[in-house]
Coordinates of C-alpha atoms in Angstrom, one line a residue:
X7 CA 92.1 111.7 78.2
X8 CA 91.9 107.9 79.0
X9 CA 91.1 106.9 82.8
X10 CA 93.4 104.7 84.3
X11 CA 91.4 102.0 85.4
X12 CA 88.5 103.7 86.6
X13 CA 88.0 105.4 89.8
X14 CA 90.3 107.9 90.9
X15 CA 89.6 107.8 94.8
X16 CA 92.1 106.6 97.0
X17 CA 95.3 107.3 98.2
X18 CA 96.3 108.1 94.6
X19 CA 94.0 110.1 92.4
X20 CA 95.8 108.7 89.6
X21 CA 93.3 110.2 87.0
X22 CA 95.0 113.7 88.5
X23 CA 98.9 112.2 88.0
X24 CA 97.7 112.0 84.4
X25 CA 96.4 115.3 84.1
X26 CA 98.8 117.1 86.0
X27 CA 101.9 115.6 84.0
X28 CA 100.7 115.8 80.5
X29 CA 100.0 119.5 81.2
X30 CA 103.0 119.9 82.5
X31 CA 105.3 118.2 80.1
X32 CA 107.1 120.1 78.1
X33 CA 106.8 120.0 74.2
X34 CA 108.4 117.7 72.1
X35 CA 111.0 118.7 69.4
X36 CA 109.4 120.2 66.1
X37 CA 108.5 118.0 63.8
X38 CA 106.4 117.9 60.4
X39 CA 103.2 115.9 60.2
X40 CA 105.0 113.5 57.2
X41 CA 108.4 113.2 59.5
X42 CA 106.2 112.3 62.4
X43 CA 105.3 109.5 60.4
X44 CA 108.1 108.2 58.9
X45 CA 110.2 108.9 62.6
X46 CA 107.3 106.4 63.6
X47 CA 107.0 103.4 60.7
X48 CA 111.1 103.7 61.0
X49 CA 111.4 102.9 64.5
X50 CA 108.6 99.9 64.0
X51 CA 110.8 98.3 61.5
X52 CA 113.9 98.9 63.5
X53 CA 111.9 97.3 66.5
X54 CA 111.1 94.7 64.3
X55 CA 114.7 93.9 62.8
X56 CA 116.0 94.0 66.0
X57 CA 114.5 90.8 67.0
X58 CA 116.6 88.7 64.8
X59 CA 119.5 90.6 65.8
X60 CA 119.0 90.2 69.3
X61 CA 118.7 86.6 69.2
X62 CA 121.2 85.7 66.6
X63 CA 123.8 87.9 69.5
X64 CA 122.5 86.2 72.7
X65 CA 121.7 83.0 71.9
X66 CA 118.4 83.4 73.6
X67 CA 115.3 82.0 71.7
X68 CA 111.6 82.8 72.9
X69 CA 108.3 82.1 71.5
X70 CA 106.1 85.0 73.1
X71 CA 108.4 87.7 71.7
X72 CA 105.4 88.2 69.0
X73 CA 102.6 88.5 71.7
X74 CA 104.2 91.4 73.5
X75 CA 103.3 94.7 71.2
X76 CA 105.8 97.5 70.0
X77 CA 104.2 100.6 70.9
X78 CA 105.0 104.2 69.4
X79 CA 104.1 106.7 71.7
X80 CA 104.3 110.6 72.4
X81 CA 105.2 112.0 76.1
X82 CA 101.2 111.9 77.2
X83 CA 101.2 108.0 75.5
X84 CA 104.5 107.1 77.9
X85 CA 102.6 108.9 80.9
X86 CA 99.5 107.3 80.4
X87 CA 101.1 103.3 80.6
X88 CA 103.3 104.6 83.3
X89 CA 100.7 105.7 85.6
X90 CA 98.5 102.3 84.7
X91 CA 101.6 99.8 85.5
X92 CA 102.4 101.9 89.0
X93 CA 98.7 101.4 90.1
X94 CA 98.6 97.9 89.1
X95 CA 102.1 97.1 91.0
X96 CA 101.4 99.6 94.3
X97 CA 97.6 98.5 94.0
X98 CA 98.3 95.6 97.4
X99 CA 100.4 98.7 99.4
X100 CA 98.0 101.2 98.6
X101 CA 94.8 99.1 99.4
X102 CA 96.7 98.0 102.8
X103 CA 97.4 101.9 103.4
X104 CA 93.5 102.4 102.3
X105 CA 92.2 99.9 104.8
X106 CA 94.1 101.7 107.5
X107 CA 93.8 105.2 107.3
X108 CA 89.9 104.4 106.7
X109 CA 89.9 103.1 110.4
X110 CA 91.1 106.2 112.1
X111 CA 88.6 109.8 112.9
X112 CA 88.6 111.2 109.4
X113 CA 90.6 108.9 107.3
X114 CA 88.1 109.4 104.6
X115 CA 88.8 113.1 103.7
X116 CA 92.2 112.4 104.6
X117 CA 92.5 110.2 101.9
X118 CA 90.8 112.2 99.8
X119 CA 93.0 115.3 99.7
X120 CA 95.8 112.9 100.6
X121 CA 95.2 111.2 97.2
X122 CA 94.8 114.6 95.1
X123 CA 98.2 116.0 96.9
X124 CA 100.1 112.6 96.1
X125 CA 98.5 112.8 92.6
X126 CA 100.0 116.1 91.6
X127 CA 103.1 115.1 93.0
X128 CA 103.6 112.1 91.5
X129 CA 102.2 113.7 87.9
X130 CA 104.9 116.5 88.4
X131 CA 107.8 113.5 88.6
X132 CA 106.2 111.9 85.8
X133 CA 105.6 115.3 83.7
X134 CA 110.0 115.7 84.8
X135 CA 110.9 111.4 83.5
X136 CA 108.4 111.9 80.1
X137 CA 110.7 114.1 78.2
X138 CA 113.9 112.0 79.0
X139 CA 113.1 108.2 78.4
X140 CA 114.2 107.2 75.2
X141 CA 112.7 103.6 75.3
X142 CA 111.1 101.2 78.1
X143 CA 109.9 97.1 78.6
X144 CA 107.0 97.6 80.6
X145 CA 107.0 94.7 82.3
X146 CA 103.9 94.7 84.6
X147 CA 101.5 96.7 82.0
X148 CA 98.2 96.0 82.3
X149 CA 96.0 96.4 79.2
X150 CA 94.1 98.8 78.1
X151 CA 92.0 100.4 75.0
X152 CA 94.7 102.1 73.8
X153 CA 97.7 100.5 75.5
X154 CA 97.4 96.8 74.3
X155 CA 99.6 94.5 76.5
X156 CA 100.5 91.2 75.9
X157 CA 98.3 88.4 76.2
X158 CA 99.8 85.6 78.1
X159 CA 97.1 85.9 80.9
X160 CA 99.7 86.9 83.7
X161 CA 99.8 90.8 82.9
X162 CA 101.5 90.8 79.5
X163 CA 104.3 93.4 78.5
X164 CA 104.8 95.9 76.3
X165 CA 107.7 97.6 74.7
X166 CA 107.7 101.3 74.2
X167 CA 109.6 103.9 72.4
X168 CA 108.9 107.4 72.9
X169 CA 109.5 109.0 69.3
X170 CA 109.7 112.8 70.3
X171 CA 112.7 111.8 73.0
X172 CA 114.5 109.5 70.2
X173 CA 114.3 112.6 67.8
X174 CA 115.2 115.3 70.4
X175 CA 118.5 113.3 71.9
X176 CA 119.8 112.0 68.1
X177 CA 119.3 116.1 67.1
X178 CA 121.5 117.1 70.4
X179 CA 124.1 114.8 69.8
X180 CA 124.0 115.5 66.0
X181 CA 124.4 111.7 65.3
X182 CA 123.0 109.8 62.1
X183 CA 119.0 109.8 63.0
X184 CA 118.7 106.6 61.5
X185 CA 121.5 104.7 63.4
X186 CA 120.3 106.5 66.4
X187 CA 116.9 105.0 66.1
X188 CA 118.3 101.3 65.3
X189 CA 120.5 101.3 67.9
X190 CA 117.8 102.5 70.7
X191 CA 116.1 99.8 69.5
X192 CA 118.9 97.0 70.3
X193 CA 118.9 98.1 73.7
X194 CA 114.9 97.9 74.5
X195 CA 114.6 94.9 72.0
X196 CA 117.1 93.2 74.4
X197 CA 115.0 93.7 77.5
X198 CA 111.7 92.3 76.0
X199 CA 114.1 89.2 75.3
X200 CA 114.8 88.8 78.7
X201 CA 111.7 88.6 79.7
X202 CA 109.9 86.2 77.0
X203 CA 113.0 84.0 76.6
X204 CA 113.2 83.8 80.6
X205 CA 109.3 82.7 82.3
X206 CA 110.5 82.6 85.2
X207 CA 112.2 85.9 85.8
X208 CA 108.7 88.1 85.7
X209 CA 107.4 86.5 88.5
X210 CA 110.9 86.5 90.0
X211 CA 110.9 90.5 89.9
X212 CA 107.5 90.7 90.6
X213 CA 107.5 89.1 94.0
X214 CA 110.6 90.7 95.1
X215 CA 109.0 93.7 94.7
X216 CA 105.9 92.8 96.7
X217 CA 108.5 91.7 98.9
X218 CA 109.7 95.3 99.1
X219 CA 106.0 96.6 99.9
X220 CA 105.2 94.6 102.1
X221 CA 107.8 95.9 104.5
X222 CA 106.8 99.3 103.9
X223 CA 105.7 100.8 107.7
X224 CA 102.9 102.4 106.9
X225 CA 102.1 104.4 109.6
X226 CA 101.6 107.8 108.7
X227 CA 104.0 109.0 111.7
X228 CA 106.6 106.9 111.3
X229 CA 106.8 107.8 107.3
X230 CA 106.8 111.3 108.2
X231 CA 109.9 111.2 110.3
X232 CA 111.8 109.0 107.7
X233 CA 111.1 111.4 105.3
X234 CA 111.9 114.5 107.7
X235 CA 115.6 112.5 108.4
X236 CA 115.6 112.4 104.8
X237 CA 114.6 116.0 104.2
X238 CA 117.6 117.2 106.9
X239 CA 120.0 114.4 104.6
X240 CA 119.5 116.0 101.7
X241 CA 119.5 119.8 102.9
X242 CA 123.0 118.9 104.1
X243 CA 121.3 119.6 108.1
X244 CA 121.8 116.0 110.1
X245 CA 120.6 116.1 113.6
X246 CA 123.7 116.6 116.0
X247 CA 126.0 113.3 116.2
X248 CA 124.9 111.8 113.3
X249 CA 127.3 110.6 110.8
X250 CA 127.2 111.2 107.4
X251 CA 125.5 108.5 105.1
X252 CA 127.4 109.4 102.0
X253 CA 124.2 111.1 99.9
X254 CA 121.8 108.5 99.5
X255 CA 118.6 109.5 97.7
X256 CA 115.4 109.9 99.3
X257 CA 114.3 106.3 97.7
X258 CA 117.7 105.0 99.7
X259 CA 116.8 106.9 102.9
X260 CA 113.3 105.7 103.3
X261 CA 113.9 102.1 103.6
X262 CA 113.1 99.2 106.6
X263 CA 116.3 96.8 107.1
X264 CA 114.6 94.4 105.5
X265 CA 113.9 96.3 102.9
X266 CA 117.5 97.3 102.2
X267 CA 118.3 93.8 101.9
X268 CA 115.7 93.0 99.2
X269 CA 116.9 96.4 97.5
X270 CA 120.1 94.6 97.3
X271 CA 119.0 91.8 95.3
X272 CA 117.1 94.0 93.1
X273 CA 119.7 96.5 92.3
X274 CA 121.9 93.1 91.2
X275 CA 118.9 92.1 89.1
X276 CA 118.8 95.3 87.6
X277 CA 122.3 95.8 87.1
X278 CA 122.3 93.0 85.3
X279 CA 119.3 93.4 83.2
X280 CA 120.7 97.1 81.7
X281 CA 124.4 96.3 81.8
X282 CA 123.5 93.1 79.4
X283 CA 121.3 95.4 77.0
X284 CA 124.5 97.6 76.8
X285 CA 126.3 94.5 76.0
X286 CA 123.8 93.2 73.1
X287 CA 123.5 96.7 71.5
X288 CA 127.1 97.8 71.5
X289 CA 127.7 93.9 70.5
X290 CA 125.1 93.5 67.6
X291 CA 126.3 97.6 66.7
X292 CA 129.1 97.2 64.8
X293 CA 127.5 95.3 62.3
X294 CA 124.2 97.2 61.4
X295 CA 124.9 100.9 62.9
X296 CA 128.0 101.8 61.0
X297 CA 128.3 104.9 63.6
X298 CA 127.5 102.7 66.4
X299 CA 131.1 104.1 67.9
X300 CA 130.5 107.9 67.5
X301 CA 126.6 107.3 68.9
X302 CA 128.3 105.4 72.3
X303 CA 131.1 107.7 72.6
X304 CA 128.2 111.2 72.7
X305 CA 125.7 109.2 74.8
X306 CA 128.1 108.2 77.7
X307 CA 129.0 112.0 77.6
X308 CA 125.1 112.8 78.2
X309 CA 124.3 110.2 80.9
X310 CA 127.6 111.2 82.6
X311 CA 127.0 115.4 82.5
X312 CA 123.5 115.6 82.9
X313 CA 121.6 118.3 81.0
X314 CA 121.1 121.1 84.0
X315 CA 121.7 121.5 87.6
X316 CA 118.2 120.4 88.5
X317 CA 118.8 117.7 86.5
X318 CA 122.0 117.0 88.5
X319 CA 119.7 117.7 91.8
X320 CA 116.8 115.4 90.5
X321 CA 118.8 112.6 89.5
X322 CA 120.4 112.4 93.3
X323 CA 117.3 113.0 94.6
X324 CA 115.2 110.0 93.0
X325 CA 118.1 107.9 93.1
X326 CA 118.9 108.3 89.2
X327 CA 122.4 108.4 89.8
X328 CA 122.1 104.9 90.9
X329 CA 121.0 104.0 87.3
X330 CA 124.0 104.9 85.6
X331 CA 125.9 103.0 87.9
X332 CA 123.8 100.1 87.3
X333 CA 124.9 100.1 83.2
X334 CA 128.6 101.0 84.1
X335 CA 128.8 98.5 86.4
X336 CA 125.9 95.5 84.6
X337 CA 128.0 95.7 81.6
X338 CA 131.1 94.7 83.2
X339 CA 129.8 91.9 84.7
X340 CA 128.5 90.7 81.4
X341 CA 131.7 91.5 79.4
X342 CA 133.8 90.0 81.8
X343 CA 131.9 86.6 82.1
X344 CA 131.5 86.5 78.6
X345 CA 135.3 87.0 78.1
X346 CA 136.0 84.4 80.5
X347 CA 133.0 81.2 79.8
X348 CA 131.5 82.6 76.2
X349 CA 127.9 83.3 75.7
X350 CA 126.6 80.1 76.8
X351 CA 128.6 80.5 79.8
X352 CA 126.7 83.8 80.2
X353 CA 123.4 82.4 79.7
X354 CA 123.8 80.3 83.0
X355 CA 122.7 83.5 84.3
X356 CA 119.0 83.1 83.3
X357 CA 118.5 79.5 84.5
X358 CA 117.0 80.0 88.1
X359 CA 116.8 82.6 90.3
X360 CA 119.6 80.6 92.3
X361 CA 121.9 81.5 89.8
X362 CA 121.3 85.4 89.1
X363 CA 123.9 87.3 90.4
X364 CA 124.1 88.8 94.2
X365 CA 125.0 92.8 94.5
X366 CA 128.8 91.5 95.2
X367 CA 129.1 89.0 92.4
X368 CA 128.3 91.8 90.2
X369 CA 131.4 93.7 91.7
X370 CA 133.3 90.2 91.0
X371 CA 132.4 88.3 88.5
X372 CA 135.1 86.0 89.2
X373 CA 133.1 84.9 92.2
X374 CA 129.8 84.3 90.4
X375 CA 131.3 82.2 87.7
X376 CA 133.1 80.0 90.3
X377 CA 129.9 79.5 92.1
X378 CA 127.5 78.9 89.5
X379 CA 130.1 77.0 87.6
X380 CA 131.7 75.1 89.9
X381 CA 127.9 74.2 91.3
X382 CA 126.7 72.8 87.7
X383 CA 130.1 70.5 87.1

């Protein structure tokens, strides 16, 4: 197994995240040696076509789309550059929580049973997300021996598809395979565009997540009773006078003012980032995935239902449910603008960070278009 960036120690022993997930992951679908291989060179060509596609839809051109690598990967593979991006984005928070904990009577064994504990916790999540995610942008990946990022000297990116996934979901919903595959790849092929056609919007994510972490409270008290409130939220047992605050998740709960704010303009962001890789894929689908219809129709079913109960739990829990909305609600934003002012209209979107939409513009669409419109005439 590869270490992530050396040392374990810390608040995190991410070296035991790693561990714990890929032995707890569960198997990927069966699969002969030679259909392993062709499921893999497929999905590389697919990833590959897919970038002509993409651009030809949005209009958006890029130059550093060829530096940022297509990677094929397994469950362990997807855990692995999961667990190295997290540490290189919480690395500032966790060194701040570090530098505290090691000034206080025993902070140094507390951080290191602290970091095993958080460790298997975070490996279990991750052993619980690796068997579900189809395809991912990494967008903060940092590189390693056998996770190659790209080189543009400011972290790079990566685009992954996780091939077991791809083959278990296309064999549940009985669709063409081949389709399947193409069309996954429109969708993650459209977020590596965003990012190489867009220089600015990295950074732009990037610091409002810092942002984010930097208002984190991290004293160890005042954590543990946010996440005690959140405990009592979530068992359905408020303390006495308290009003109901309509089921957030945990990742809701656990927030400063402040931070609910900048999680605001990140959910906007975001919404607008997957509803406009919904757009692209169901746009460029008609046209090169003949099924493209039957494929939408069976996957709205299986983000709507869920596959269990604890998946049902799970998703409310980390705030998954969110992420649904986030498509449902991204794509009709983008299909609405680009109904009303064309693509080029659209691509406004992308010219400053001024001009992304707010959490209510992408509720109104109206609204954005006459403010960033109405601002460039």
């Amino acid at each position: 197994m590869t270490s992530i960036g050396g040392a374990s120690t810390g608040m995190v022993d991410w070296n035991l995240a790693v561990a714990t997930a890929t032995r707890l992951v569960r198997p990927g679908p069966d699969v002969s040696r030679d259909e392993a291989r062709a499921v893999v060179a497929e999905l590389r060509r697919h990833a590959k076509a897919s970038e002509e596609h993409v651009r030809g839809f949005t209009g958006l051109g890029t130059e550093e789309g060829h530096d940022t690598p297509v990677l094929v990967v397994d469950r362990p593979g997807w855990i692995r550059a999961n667990v190295a991006g997290f540490r290189e984005l919480l690395r500032p928070l966790l060194d701040k929580m570090q530098e505290r904990r090691g000034n206080t009577p025993g902070g140094a064994v507390m951080s290191a049973v602290g970091g095993k504990v958080t460790g298997v916790e975070l490996g279990m999540l991750l052993s619980f997300l690796a068997s579900r995610v189809l395809g991912q942008y990494e967008t903060f990946a940092p590189a390693a021996r056998d996770l190659p990022a790209g080189g543009n000297g400011n972290g790079g990116g990566r685009l992954l598809l996780v091939a077991p996934n791809i083959v278990h979901v296309e064999r549940e919903l009985d669709v063409d395979p081949h389709d399947f595959r193409l069309w996954v790849c429109l969708h993650e092929e459209t977020h590596r565009t965003q990012f190489t056609a867009v220089p600015w919007l990295r950074d732009h994510l990037e610091g409002e997540i810092q942002a984010f972490l930097e208002e984190t409270d991290v004293d160890p008290m005042t954590v543990l009773e946010r996440v005690r409130e959140a405990a009592q939220t979530l068992a359905g047992g408020r303390p006495e006078g308290e009003e109901d605050d309509g089921g957030r998740s945990l990742v809701e709960i656990v927030q400063t003012p402040a931070q609910r704010e900048i999680l605001g303009r990140l959910t906007a962001v975001m919404s607008l980032l997957e509803g406009h890789a919904d757009f692209v894929m169901d746009g460029v689908g008609p046209d090169v995935v003949p099924t493209v219809g039957e494929i939408r129709e069976k996957f709205q079913q299986r983000r709507a239902k869920g596959a269990s109960r604890l998946d049902l739990a799970l998703r409310k829990l980390l705030g998954l449910d969110a992420k649904l909305r986030q498509y449902r609600d991204g794509e009709r934003f983008v299909r609405a603008v680009v109904d009303e002012a064309g693509m080029d209209g659209f691509n406004r979107v992308w010219t400053s960070p001024n001009t992304l939409p707010t959490k209510a513009e992408i509720a109104k669409p109206a609204d954005w278009i006459a403010r960033v419109h109405r601002r460039a005439e």
